[in-house]
Tab-separated table of C-alpha atoms and ligand atoms in Angstrom:
chain	number	residue	atom	x	y	z
M	146	MET	CA	10.419	-199.909	218.563
M	147	TYR	CA	10.188	-200.766	222.062
M	148	PHE	CA	11.917	-201.853	224.858
M	149	SER	CA	10.054	-204.416	226.955
M	150	CYS	CA	8.870	-202.914	230.541
M	151	SER	CA	11.169	-205.258	232.554
M	152	ILE	CA	14.287	-202.962	231.353
M	153	CYS	CA	12.223	-199.900	232.173
M	154	VAL	CA	14.214	-197.957	234.898
M	155	PHE	CA	11.316	-195.246	236.091
M	156	ILE	CA	8.934	-197.998	236.516
M	157	ILE	CA	9.483	-197.548	239.900
M	158	PRO	CA	8.897	-193.629	240.758
M	159	SER	CA	5.489	-194.879	238.426
M	160	LEU	CA	3.802	-196.454	241.101
M	161	PHE	CA	3.747	-193.612	243.180
M	162	GLN	CA	1.820	-191.466	240.150
M	163	SER	CA	-1.610	-191.251	238.522
M	164	PHE	CA	-0.923	-192.244	235.253
M	165	THR	CA	0.370	-195.843	235.255
M	166	PHE	CA	3.250	-196.834	232.606
M	167	SER	CA	2.056	-199.833	230.213
M	168	SER	CA	4.306	-201.981	228.582
M	169	GLY	CA	6.235	-200.418	225.748
M	170	ASP	CA	6.474	-197.128	227.557
M	171	VAL	CA	10.134	-196.878	226.892
M	172	LEU	CA	10.205	-194.981	223.360
M	173	VAL	CA	13.528	-195.230	221.697
M	174	THR	CA	12.433	-192.160	219.255
M	175	PRO	CA	10.522	-189.125	218.852
M	176	PRO	CA	7.270	-189.367	217.317
M	177	PRO	CA	6.883	-188.506	213.579
M	178	PHE	CA	6.739	-184.451	213.099
M	179	THR	CA	3.698	-184.658	211.933
M	180	ILE	CA	1.711	-186.754	214.481
M	181	ASN	CA	-1.626	-185.753	215.746
M	182	GLN	CA	-2.757	-185.260	219.307
M	183	THR	CA	-4.514	-188.308	219.265
M	184	ALA	CA	-1.696	-190.377	217.783
M	185	LEU	CA	0.665	-188.755	220.276
M	186	LEU	CA	-1.585	-189.527	223.213
M	187	GLN	CA	-1.501	-193.009	222.125
M	188	TYR	CA	1.961	-193.459	221.537
M	189	LEU	CA	2.441	-192.039	225.334
M	190	SER	CA	0.264	-194.546	226.624
M	191	LEU	CA	-2.062	-192.065	227.712
M	192	GLY	CA	-5.387	-193.684	226.471
M	193	ASN	CA	-8.111	-190.909	225.790
M	194	ILE	CA	-7.661	-188.604	228.409
M	195	THR	CA	-9.320	-185.324	227.784
M	196	ILE	CA	-6.940	-182.046	227.992
M	197	ASP	CA	-8.424	-178.615	227.447
M	198	LEU	CA	-5.502	-176.336	227.663
M	199	PRO	CA	-6.061	-172.740	226.255
M	200	ALA	CA	-2.587	-171.726	225.456
M	201	LEU	CA	1.322	-172.408	226.656
M	202	TYR	CA	3.452	-169.203	227.011
M	203	VAL	CA	7.465	-169.857	227.406
M	204	PHE	CA	10.059	-168.013	228.835
M	205	GLY	CA	13.875	-168.864	229.175
M	206	ASP	CA	16.951	-169.485	227.034
M	207	SER	CA	18.333	-171.482	223.964
M	208	PHE	CA	16.850	-174.611	225.612
M	209	VAL	CA	13.624	-173.250	224.340
M	210	ASP	CA	14.233	-170.449	222.011
M	211	PRO	CA	12.303	-170.953	218.650
M	212	GLY	CA	14.191	-168.107	216.799
M	213	ASN	CA	13.598	-165.114	218.616
M	214	ASN	CA	17.540	-164.373	218.211
M	215	ASN	CA	17.489	-164.176	214.867
M	216	PHE	CA	15.184	-160.777	215.327
M	217	LEU	CA	18.201	-159.361	217.429
M	218	ASN	CA	21.777	-158.227	216.908
M	219	THR	CA	23.960	-161.073	218.339
M	220	SER	CA	26.129	-163.663	217.110
M	221	ILE	CA	24.232	-166.262	218.955
M	222	LYS	CA	21.975	-167.752	216.336
M	223	SER	CA	21.090	-171.428	215.063
M	224	ASN	CA	19.688	-170.213	211.897
M	225	TYR	CA	21.445	-172.802	209.882
M	226	THR	CA	21.663	-176.430	209.341
M	227	PRO	CA	22.426	-179.126	210.766
M	228	TYR	CA	19.972	-177.381	213.334
M	229	GLY	CA	16.425	-178.226	212.295
M	230	ILE	CA	17.246	-181.232	210.477
M	231	ASP	CA	14.973	-182.950	211.715
M	232	PHE	CA	12.373	-180.272	212.095
M	233	GLU	CA	11.289	-180.592	208.849
M	234	GLY	CA	14.907	-179.709	207.508
M	235	MET	CA	14.230	-176.278	208.321
M	236	PRO	CA	16.617	-174.028	210.588
M	237	SER	CA	14.454	-172.115	212.959
M	238	GLY	CA	16.549	-170.939	215.424
M	239	ARG	CA	15.960	-173.989	217.890
M	240	THR	CA	19.351	-175.089	219.310
M	241	THR	CA	18.463	-178.887	218.467
M	242	ASN	CA	17.997	-180.981	215.341
M	243	GLY	CA	14.336	-181.416	215.699
M	244	ARG	CA	11.410	-180.006	218.257
M	245	THR	CA	12.204	-178.913	221.871
M	246	VAL	CA	10.600	-180.026	224.958
M	247	VAL	CA	8.105	-177.135	224.921
M	248	ASP	CA	7.267	-178.349	221.093
M	249	PHE	CA	6.180	-181.758	222.081
M	250	ILE	CA	3.963	-180.447	225.005
M	251	ALA	CA	2.224	-178.063	222.594
M	252	GLN	CA	1.355	-181.282	220.396
M	253	VAL	CA	0.571	-183.259	223.237
M	254	VAL	CA	-2.111	-180.539	224.269
M	255	GLY	CA	-3.005	-180.005	220.588
M	256	LEU	CA	-2.059	-176.386	220.276
M	257	PRO	CA	0.540	-174.989	217.738
M	258	PHE	CA	4.482	-174.606	218.431
M	259	PRO	CA	4.273	-171.417	220.481
M	260	PRO	CA	5.690	-169.067	217.773
M	261	PRO	CA	8.980	-166.580	218.683
M	262	ALA	CA	7.669	-163.464	220.318
M	263	LEU	CA	9.673	-161.203	218.217
M	264	ASP	CA	8.098	-162.743	215.056
M	265	VAL	CA	5.588	-159.974	215.462
M	266	SER	CA	2.745	-161.401	213.153
M	267	GLU	CA	3.139	-164.812	214.206
M	268	ALA	CA	3.153	-163.784	217.569
M	269	LYS	CA	-0.142	-161.843	217.432
M	270	LYS	CA	-1.636	-164.344	215.414
M	271	ASN	CA	-1.010	-166.928	218.012
M	272	SER	CA	-1.533	-164.860	221.095
M	273	ARG	CA	-4.427	-166.714	222.179
M	274	THR	CA	-2.670	-170.283	222.070
M	275	GLY	CA	0.840	-169.105	223.291
M	276	VAL	CA	3.893	-167.405	222.378
M	277	ASN	CA	7.699	-168.045	223.193
M	278	TYR	CA	9.769	-165.293	224.651
M	279	GLY	CA	12.785	-167.417	225.009
M	280	SER	CA	16.267	-166.316	223.394
M	281	ALA	CA	19.245	-168.110	223.612
M	282	SER	CA	21.749	-166.939	225.973
M	283	GLY	CA	19.580	-165.253	228.212
M	284	GLY	CA	19.494	-165.491	231.869
M	285	ILE	CA	17.863	-164.373	235.298
M	286	LEU	CA	19.844	-161.494	235.134
M	287	PRO	CA	20.975	-159.113	232.063
M	288	SER	CA	23.865	-160.305	230.274
M	289	PRO	CA	27.009	-159.064	232.124
M	290	PRO	CA	28.801	-156.219	229.711
M	291	LEU	CA	31.561	-158.361	228.637
M	292	VAL	CA	29.101	-161.075	227.291
M	293	GLU	CA	27.290	-158.316	225.440
M	294	ASN	CA	30.160	-157.053	224.055
M	295	LEU	CA	31.165	-160.507	222.918
M	296	PHE	CA	28.006	-161.670	221.520
M	297	GLY	CA	25.567	-158.512	221.057
M	298	HIS	CA	22.108	-158.307	222.672
M	299	VAL	CA	19.661	-160.950	223.692
M	300	LEU	CA	16.737	-160.895	226.039
M	301	SER	CA	16.927	-161.051	229.673
M	302	MET	CA	13.824	-162.337	231.692
M	303	ASP	CA	12.709	-158.785	232.604
M	304	GLU	CA	12.574	-157.962	228.886
M	305	GLN	CA	10.954	-161.193	228.268
M	306	ILE	CA	8.327	-160.254	230.909
M	307	ALA	CA	7.942	-156.960	229.369
M	308	PHE	CA	7.357	-158.357	225.910
M	309	PHE	CA	4.275	-160.300	227.480
M	310	GLU	CA	2.860	-157.583	229.382
M	311	ASN	CA	2.638	-156.493	225.847
M	312	THR	CA	0.976	-159.798	224.768
M	313	THR	CA	-1.533	-159.005	227.692
M	314	LYS	CA	-2.564	-155.841	226.016
M	315	ASP	CA	-3.222	-157.426	222.710
M	316	LEU	CA	-4.986	-160.287	224.671
M	317	LYS	CA	-7.304	-158.233	226.304
M	318	CYS	CA	-9.289	-156.916	223.583
M	319	GLN	CA	-9.779	-160.358	222.112
M	320	PHE	CA	-12.175	-161.213	225.305
M	321	ASN	CA	-15.405	-159.885	226.151
M	322	ASN	CA	-14.961	-159.095	229.684
M	323	ALA	CA	-12.260	-158.998	231.981
M	324	GLU	CA	-13.424	-162.078	233.723
M	325	SER	CA	-12.962	-164.317	230.725
M	326	PHE	CA	-9.857	-163.094	230.201
M	327	ALA	CA	-8.773	-163.520	233.757
M	328	GLN	CA	-9.695	-167.091	233.246
M	329	HIS	CA	-7.773	-167.468	229.784
M	330	LEU	CA	-4.397	-166.454	232.026
M	331	SER	CA	-5.262	-168.428	234.651
M	332	LYS	CA	-5.694	-171.623	232.665
M	333	SER	CA	-2.775	-171.349	230.571
M	334	LEU	CA	0.414	-173.197	231.036
M	335	PHE	CA	3.700	-170.846	231.910
M	336	PHE	CA	6.679	-173.022	231.051
M	337	PHE	CA	10.440	-171.692	232.186
M	338	HIS	CA	14.003	-172.870	231.782
M	339	VAL	CA	16.214	-170.076	232.742
M	340	GLY	CA	19.632	-169.676	234.845
M	341	GLY	CA	22.068	-172.197	233.023
M	342	ASN	CA	23.555	-168.542	231.106
M	343	ASP	CA	23.767	-167.020	234.872
M	344	LEU	CA	25.308	-169.803	236.155
M	345	GLY	CA	27.688	-170.817	233.196
M	346	LEU	CA	28.362	-168.423	230.506
M	347	TYR	CA	27.955	-164.853	232.386
M	348	TRP	CA	29.860	-166.859	235.825
M	349	ASP	CA	32.351	-167.800	233.696
M	350	LEU	CA	33.031	-164.924	231.816
M	351	GLU	CA	32.633	-162.265	234.262
M	352	ARG	CA	30.313	-162.692	237.458
M	353	HIS	CA	32.461	-164.929	239.448
M	354	SER	CA	34.903	-161.635	239.940
M	355	ASN	CA	32.064	-159.958	241.221
M	356	TYR	CA	30.503	-162.170	243.507
M	357	SER	CA	30.772	-165.004	245.809
M	358	ALA	CA	29.128	-168.558	244.879
M	359	GLN	CA	26.741	-168.439	247.444
M	360	LYS	CA	25.751	-164.403	247.165
M	361	TYR	CA	25.474	-165.092	243.390
M	362	SER	CA	23.206	-167.819	243.923
M	363	GLN	CA	20.971	-165.963	246.562
M	364	LEU	CA	20.850	-163.133	243.750
M	365	LEU	CA	19.557	-165.317	241.375
M	366	ILE	CA	17.074	-166.500	243.556
M	367	ASP	CA	15.795	-163.071	244.540
M	368	GLU	CA	15.615	-161.947	241.060
M	369	LEU	CA	13.528	-164.869	239.755
M	370	SER	CA	11.220	-164.546	242.835
M	371	MET	CA	10.247	-161.413	241.908
M	372	GLN	CA	10.076	-161.821	238.256
M	373	LEU	CA	7.477	-164.756	239.005
M	374	GLN	CA	5.734	-162.840	241.360
M	375	LYS	CA	5.630	-159.668	238.666
M	376	LEU	CA	3.827	-162.625	236.502
M	377	TYR	CA	1.445	-163.706	238.856
M	378	GLU	CA	0.296	-159.983	239.080
M	379	LEU	CA	-0.412	-160.017	235.325
M	380	GLY	CA	-2.701	-162.861	235.613
M	381	VAL	CA	-0.385	-165.834	235.338
M	382	ARG	CA	-1.752	-169.248	237.764
M	383	LYS	CA	0.397	-172.647	236.363
M	384	PHE	CA	3.902	-171.870	236.958
M	385	PHE	CA	5.998	-175.041	235.662
M	386	VAL	CA	9.785	-174.267	236.466
M	387	ASN	CA	12.715	-176.108	235.323
M	388	ASN	CA	16.149	-176.343	237.732
M	389	VAL	CA	19.311	-176.237	236.077
M	390	SER	CA	20.675	-179.414	234.315
M	391	PRO	CA	24.273	-180.871	235.253
M	392	MET	CA	25.788	-178.404	232.708
M	393	GLY	CA	29.339	-180.047	234.224
M	394	CYS	CA	28.567	-182.828	231.845
M	395	GLN	CA	27.928	-181.471	228.509
M	396	PRO	CA	30.641	-181.997	226.085
M	397	TYR	CA	31.771	-178.335	225.954
M	398	SER	CA	32.672	-178.525	229.678
M	399	ILE	CA	33.959	-181.684	230.022
M	400	VAL	CA	36.461	-180.968	226.749
M	401	VAL	CA	37.492	-177.222	228.106
M	402	GLU	CA	38.113	-178.432	231.462
M	403	LYS	CA	39.200	-182.122	231.246
M	404	PRO	CA	38.032	-183.507	234.785
M	405	LYS	CA	40.916	-185.690	235.801
M	406	THR	CA	38.769	-187.848	238.393
M	407	THR	CA	35.446	-187.566	237.285
M	408	GLN	CA	33.439	-188.171	234.404
M	409	CYS	CA	32.060	-184.479	234.561
M	410	VAL	CA	33.155	-181.123	235.759
M	411	GLU	CA	32.002	-181.408	239.598
M	412	GLU	CA	33.104	-177.551	240.380
M	413	MET	CA	30.294	-176.679	237.956
M	414	ASN	CA	27.750	-179.365	239.151
M	415	ALA	CA	28.329	-178.445	242.413
M	416	ARG	CA	27.764	-174.479	241.762
M	417	ILE	CA	24.147	-175.808	239.850
M	418	VAL	CA	22.950	-178.041	242.832
M	419	ASN	CA	23.638	-175.009	245.144
M	420	PHE	CA	21.282	-173.106	243.098
M	421	ASN	CA	18.741	-176.057	242.148
M	422	LYS	CA	18.413	-176.351	246.188
M	423	GLN	CA	16.959	-173.378	246.563
M	424	ILE	CA	14.143	-173.265	244.064
M	425	PRO	CA	11.550	-175.762	246.034
M	426	PRO	CA	11.704	-173.881	249.126
M	427	LEU	CA	11.036	-170.705	246.665
M	428	LEU	CA	8.209	-171.961	244.713
M	429	SER	CA	6.592	-173.749	247.820
M	430	HIS	CA	6.643	-169.983	249.735
M	431	LEU	CA	5.106	-168.405	246.334
M	432	GLN	CA	2.517	-170.959	245.880
M	433	SER	CA	1.462	-170.564	249.903
M	434	THR	CA	1.494	-166.834	249.224
M	435	LEU	CA	0.079	-166.196	246.250
M	436	PRO	CA	-3.599	-167.065	246.112
M	437	GLY	CA	-4.667	-169.319	243.231
M	438	SER	CA	-1.274	-170.197	242.042
M	439	LYS	CA	0.265	-173.605	241.396
M	440	PHE	CA	4.198	-173.498	241.110
M	441	VAL	CA	5.421	-176.903	240.003
M	442	LEU	CA	9.450	-177.799	239.606
M	443	GLY	CA	10.662	-179.670	236.897
M	444	ASP	CA	13.636	-181.684	237.717
M	445	LEU	CA	15.724	-181.518	234.930
M	446	TYR	CA	18.750	-182.309	237.005
M	447	LYS	CA	17.332	-185.713	237.953
M	448	ILE	CA	16.297	-186.629	234.333
M	449	TYR	CA	19.964	-185.823	233.270
M	450	GLU	CA	21.200	-188.192	235.898
M	451	ASP	CA	18.939	-190.973	235.631
M	452	VAL	CA	19.914	-191.069	231.885
M	453	PHE	CA	23.467	-190.811	232.355
M	454	ALA	CA	22.965	-193.747	234.962
M	455	SER	CA	21.112	-195.797	232.445
M	456	PRO	CA	21.340	-194.426	228.844
M	457	ALA	CA	20.204	-197.769	227.184
M	458	SER	CA	17.007	-197.702	228.944
M	459	TYR	CA	16.235	-194.498	227.065
M	460	GLY	CA	17.685	-195.530	223.891
M	461	PHE	CA	20.747	-193.607	224.054
M	462	THR	CA	24.368	-195.150	222.995
M	463	ASN	CA	26.160	-191.977	223.638
M	464	VAL	CA	26.006	-189.424	226.298
M	465	LYS	CA	29.351	-187.848	225.843
M	466	LYS	CA	29.682	-186.549	222.606
M	467	SER	CA	28.001	-183.869	220.421
M	468	CYS	CA	26.312	-185.546	217.317
M	469	CYS	CA	26.969	-182.357	214.866
M	470	ILE	CA	30.620	-181.375	214.057
M	471	ASP	CA	32.085	-178.273	215.177
M	472	PRO	CA	34.368	-175.812	213.205
M	473	PHE	CA	37.357	-176.905	215.408
M	474	ARG	CA	36.158	-180.582	215.804
M	475	ASN	CA	36.575	-180.607	219.262
M	476	GLN	CA	33.221	-179.727	220.848
M	477	THR	CA	34.120	-176.243	221.848
M	478	ARG	CA	31.787	-174.444	219.551
M	479	PRO	CA	28.288	-174.857	218.083
M	480	CYS	CA	27.883	-176.844	214.801
M	481	ALA	CA	29.649	-175.636	211.697
M	482	PRO	CA	27.311	-174.665	209.096
M	483	ASN	CA	26.297	-176.922	206.436
M	484	VAL	CA	28.289	-179.646	207.801
M	485	GLU	CA	26.212	-183.465	207.908
M	486	PRO	CA	25.927	-184.374	211.697
M	487	CYS	CA	26.095	-188.244	212.867
M	488	LYS	CA	23.327	-190.358	211.641
M	489	GLU	CA	22.226	-192.008	214.676
M	490	ARG	CA	20.971	-188.714	216.159
M	491	ASN	CA	18.540	-190.089	218.388
M	492	GLN	CA	20.916	-192.115	220.238
M	493	HIS	CA	23.010	-189.135	221.387
M	494	VAL	CA	22.263	-187.079	224.563
M	495	PHE	CA	23.793	-184.211	223.013
M	496	PHE	CA	23.126	-182.743	219.569
M	497	ASP	CA	25.958	-180.290	219.798
M	498	PRO	CA	28.597	-179.301	222.571
M	499	TYR	CA	25.702	-177.562	224.885
M	500	HIS	CA	22.384	-178.857	224.003
M	501	PRO	CA	20.324	-181.740	223.804
M	502	SER	CA	19.026	-183.550	221.041
M	503	GLU	CA	15.369	-183.969	219.934
M	504	ASN	CA	15.307	-187.382	221.846
M	505	MET	CA	16.632	-186.027	224.596
M	506	HIS	CA	13.850	-183.600	224.836
M	507	PHE	CA	11.367	-186.097	224.032
M	508	VAL	CA	12.528	-188.027	226.842
M	509	ILE	CA	12.636	-184.925	229.270
M	510	ALA	CA	8.856	-183.988	227.807
M	511	ARG	CA	7.290	-187.298	228.551
M	512	ARG	CA	8.989	-187.632	232.227
M	513	PHE	CA	7.720	-184.066	232.977
M	514	LEU	CA	4.350	-184.933	231.847
M	515	LYS	CA	3.858	-188.257	233.657
M	516	ASP	CA	6.229	-188.822	236.178
M	517	SER	CA	5.895	-187.039	239.689
M	518	SER	CA	9.584	-187.963	240.794
M	519	VAL	CA	10.847	-185.193	238.157
M	520	SER	CA	7.785	-183.004	238.202
M	521	SER	CA	6.860	-181.981	241.886
M	522	PRO	CA	4.680	-181.729	243.995
M	523	ILE	CA	2.106	-182.807	240.940
M	524	ASN	CA	3.385	-184.030	236.986
M	525	LEU	CA	3.220	-181.837	234.211
M	526	LEU	CA	-0.010	-183.307	233.027
M	527	GLN	CA	-2.050	-183.002	236.336
M	528	LEU	CA	-0.639	-179.194	236.017
M	529	ILE	CA	-2.223	-178.775	232.762
M	530	GLN	CA	-5.460	-180.405	233.696
M	531	SER	CA	-5.814	-178.882	237.308
C	806	LIG	C1	-4.393	-188.964	213.594
C	806	LIG	O1	-3.103	-189.844	213.010
C	806	LIG	C2	-3.600	-191.301	213.057
C	806	LIG	C3	-2.255	-192.072	212.538
C	806	LIG	O2	-1.585	-191.259	211.251
C	806	LIG	C4	-4.957	-191.424	211.819
C	806	LIG	O3	-5.313	-192.752	211.851
C	806	LIG	C5	-6.188	-190.904	212.911
C	806	LIG	O4	-7.171	-190.474	211.686
C	806	LIG	C6	-5.711	-189.351	212.951
C	806	LIG	N1	-6.664	-188.571	213.807
C	806	LIG	C7	-7.414	-187.764	213.640
C	806	LIG	C8	-8.295	-186.792	214.722
C	806	LIG	O5	-6.655	-186.700	212.779
C	807	LIG	C1	-12.010	-193.543	226.128
C	807	LIG	O1	-13.114	-192.828	226.740
C	807	LIG	C2	-14.193	-193.803	226.833
C	807	LIG	C3	-15.151	-192.329	227.824
C	807	LIG	O2	-14.694	-191.760	229.199
C	807	LIG	C4	-14.225	-194.731	227.503
C	807	LIG	O3	-15.549	-195.428	227.651
C	807	LIG	C5	-13.327	-195.503	226.786
C	807	LIG	O4	-13.030	-196.980	226.926
C	807	LIG	C6	-11.868	-195.064	226.603
C	807	LIG	N1	-11.221	-195.605	225.429
C	807	LIG	C7	-10.015	-196.084	225.734
C	807	LIG	C8	-9.400	-196.792	224.531
C	807	LIG	O5	-9.161	-195.746	226.692
C	808	LIG	C1	25.134	-154.739	216.496
C	808	LIG	O1	25.999	-155.330	217.531
C	808	LIG	C2	27.549	-154.914	217.301
C	808	LIG	C3	28.622	-155.359	218.296
C	808	LIG	O2	28.277	-156.452	219.122
C	808	LIG	C4	27.619	-153.178	217.023
C	808	LIG	O3	29.211	-152.950	216.933
C	808	LIG	C5	26.888	-152.719	216.014
C	808	LIG	O4	26.812	-151.337	216.468
C	808	LIG	C6	25.286	-153.185	216.467
C	808	LIG	N1	24.460	-153.134	215.589
C	808	LIG	C7	23.236	-152.498	215.766
C	808	LIG	C8	22.306	-152.088	214.276
C	808	LIG	O5	22.936	-152.190	217.049
C	809	LIG	C1	5.190	-152.455	224.344
C	809	LIG	O1	4.425	-151.671	223.711
C	809	LIG	C2	4.599	-150.464	223.939
C	809	LIG	C3	3.383	-149.672	223.273
C	809	LIG	O2	3.161	-149.925	221.925
C	809	LIG	C4	5.918	-149.753	223.139
C	809	LIG	O3	6.372	-148.842	223.482
C	809	LIG	C5	7.185	-150.829	223.893
C	809	LIG	O4	8.577	-150.437	223.302
C	809	LIG	C6	6.698	-152.311	224.384
C	809	LIG	N1	7.656	-152.980	224.605
C	809	LIG	C7	8.168	-154.109	224.437
C	809	LIG	C8	9.020	-154.725	225.204
C	809	LIG	O5	7.510	-154.647	223.304
C	810	LIG	C1	32.407	-157.131	237.462
C	810	LIG	O1	33.804	-157.831	237.491
C	810	LIG	C2	34.278	-157.087	236.027
C	810	LIG	C3	35.505	-158.085	235.565
C	810	LIG	O2	36.176	-158.348	236.561
C	810	LIG	C4	34.326	-155.869	236.376
C	810	LIG	O3	34.963	-155.112	235.255
C	810	LIG	C5	33.052	-154.989	236.372
C	810	LIG	O4	33.706	-153.599	236.844
C	810	LIG	C6	32.670	-155.780	237.734
C	810	LIG	N1	31.116	-155.015	238.014
C	810	LIG	C7	30.950	-154.754	239.307
C	810	LIG	C8	29.380	-154.353	239.217
C	810	LIG	O5	31.872	-154.700	240.196
C	811	LIG	C1	39.892	-176.489	219.975
C	811	LIG	O1	40.290	-176.214	218.706
C	811	LIG	C2	40.928	-175.241	218.598
C	811	LIG	C3	41.126	-174.790	217.338
C	811	LIG	O2	42.403	-175.974	217.186
C	811	LIG	C4	41.938	-174.733	219.521
C	811	LIG	O3	42.274	-173.499	219.273
C	811	LIG	C5	41.420	-175.061	221.218
C	811	LIG	O4	42.703	-174.907	221.873
C	811	LIG	C6	40.827	-176.248	221.031
C	811	LIG	N1	40.464	-176.509	222.350
C	811	LIG	C7	40.475	-177.495	223.128
C	811	LIG	C8	39.743	-177.621	224.270
C	811	LIG	O5	40.997	-178.328	223.160
């Protein structure tokens, strides 16, 4: 089950963090679906630390969507097998074979998986422990007309925030006084994964003809800044903000663009890096101007780079090809319905041509939690415990 620590590549950054790695930290399979919190903390070599997080709220796109799009008039849905094959065989809308990074975080902190906000009865029932507003194909900006015409309507960040505002109205009634309500929100974790569609799908199909890359990047940062401030005004204090992954290395981009001299589509990655560079100054500015706030960056881009540089040490043998089979069999479309995916799912970084496998989600979750070289200025566990 375990690699020995001598080949563990992220042992060096771990020297600079509060939780030290013990041998056997490089796990090559995700934990069992039904694992309990105690056993999972042990699996992650986190001993018996105490965690007291009231709730986990999630915003973003297909990376985290647990099925919101199933309730929308859009063709972007992953509600069929092989999606969910390792989620007790149930396709939920998640764009992967099993749990996502936020599902793993929920299990680590001992909370239910945050349900889709649009599954109204579930969302109401779980409003006190967390709700997920993520919508596949959603962005910082609303999807441009061409994208909306092609794929239908999905939830933009502004709409997700509007739904959360309604959640807070429901929630308020569940607390005795304004103080305990404010305490609940300020202690809860807010997880963001957004920007990839703005820089990928929206840019490719339409926005490139409306903006220069530089202007567009600035527009996205300005919008994101307003969105995070709006959430602060609603009472949010603990923000965990992912940057955008190197989408120029996803199977889809490689197959479509066929880079000649490099492994990945460098033009796309350069656009992403240019955007990502503006996130740390944004977050430190927000933290210094909004009293009581904590903004932490999840450096997703770096985690992918580390995995690509040293796949075996994370248990991966395949970093370039999708595990599932798409209708064209050339990795240019989401998985074809009811076609058996590859057997060695844990060894693939990508489950479909755009999205990580459950095991990659698990790698991301455990590095965010423990490793301040990819979660700064503090690791996710420290943010949770703060
Ligand atoms: C958690 O799971 C482990 C292993 O299956 C089991 O031994 C333990 O009793 C469980 N603990 C709780 C609190 O349920
Ligand atoms: C668990 O925590 C208690 C109290 O802090 C400590 O005495 C004990 O040694 C810990 N056990 C492990 C396995 O870390
Ligand atoms: C759903 O979207 C399609 C095109 O994206 C549109 O033609 C249709 O009218 C929409 N249906 C509803 C109920 O909004
Ligand atoms: C929020 O609630 C109000 C009042 O119930 C409703 O009119 C509105 O459509 C809701 N908005 C969202 C985004 O759910
Ligand atoms: C953006 O570009 C598209 C496609 O070229 C065009 O149809 C649209 O009018 C432009 N939008 C704006 C706001 O300029
Ligand atoms: C993928 O396959 C489809 C259907 O055969 C074809 O139309 C498309 O051009 C192919 N795309 C690439 C990038 O090979």
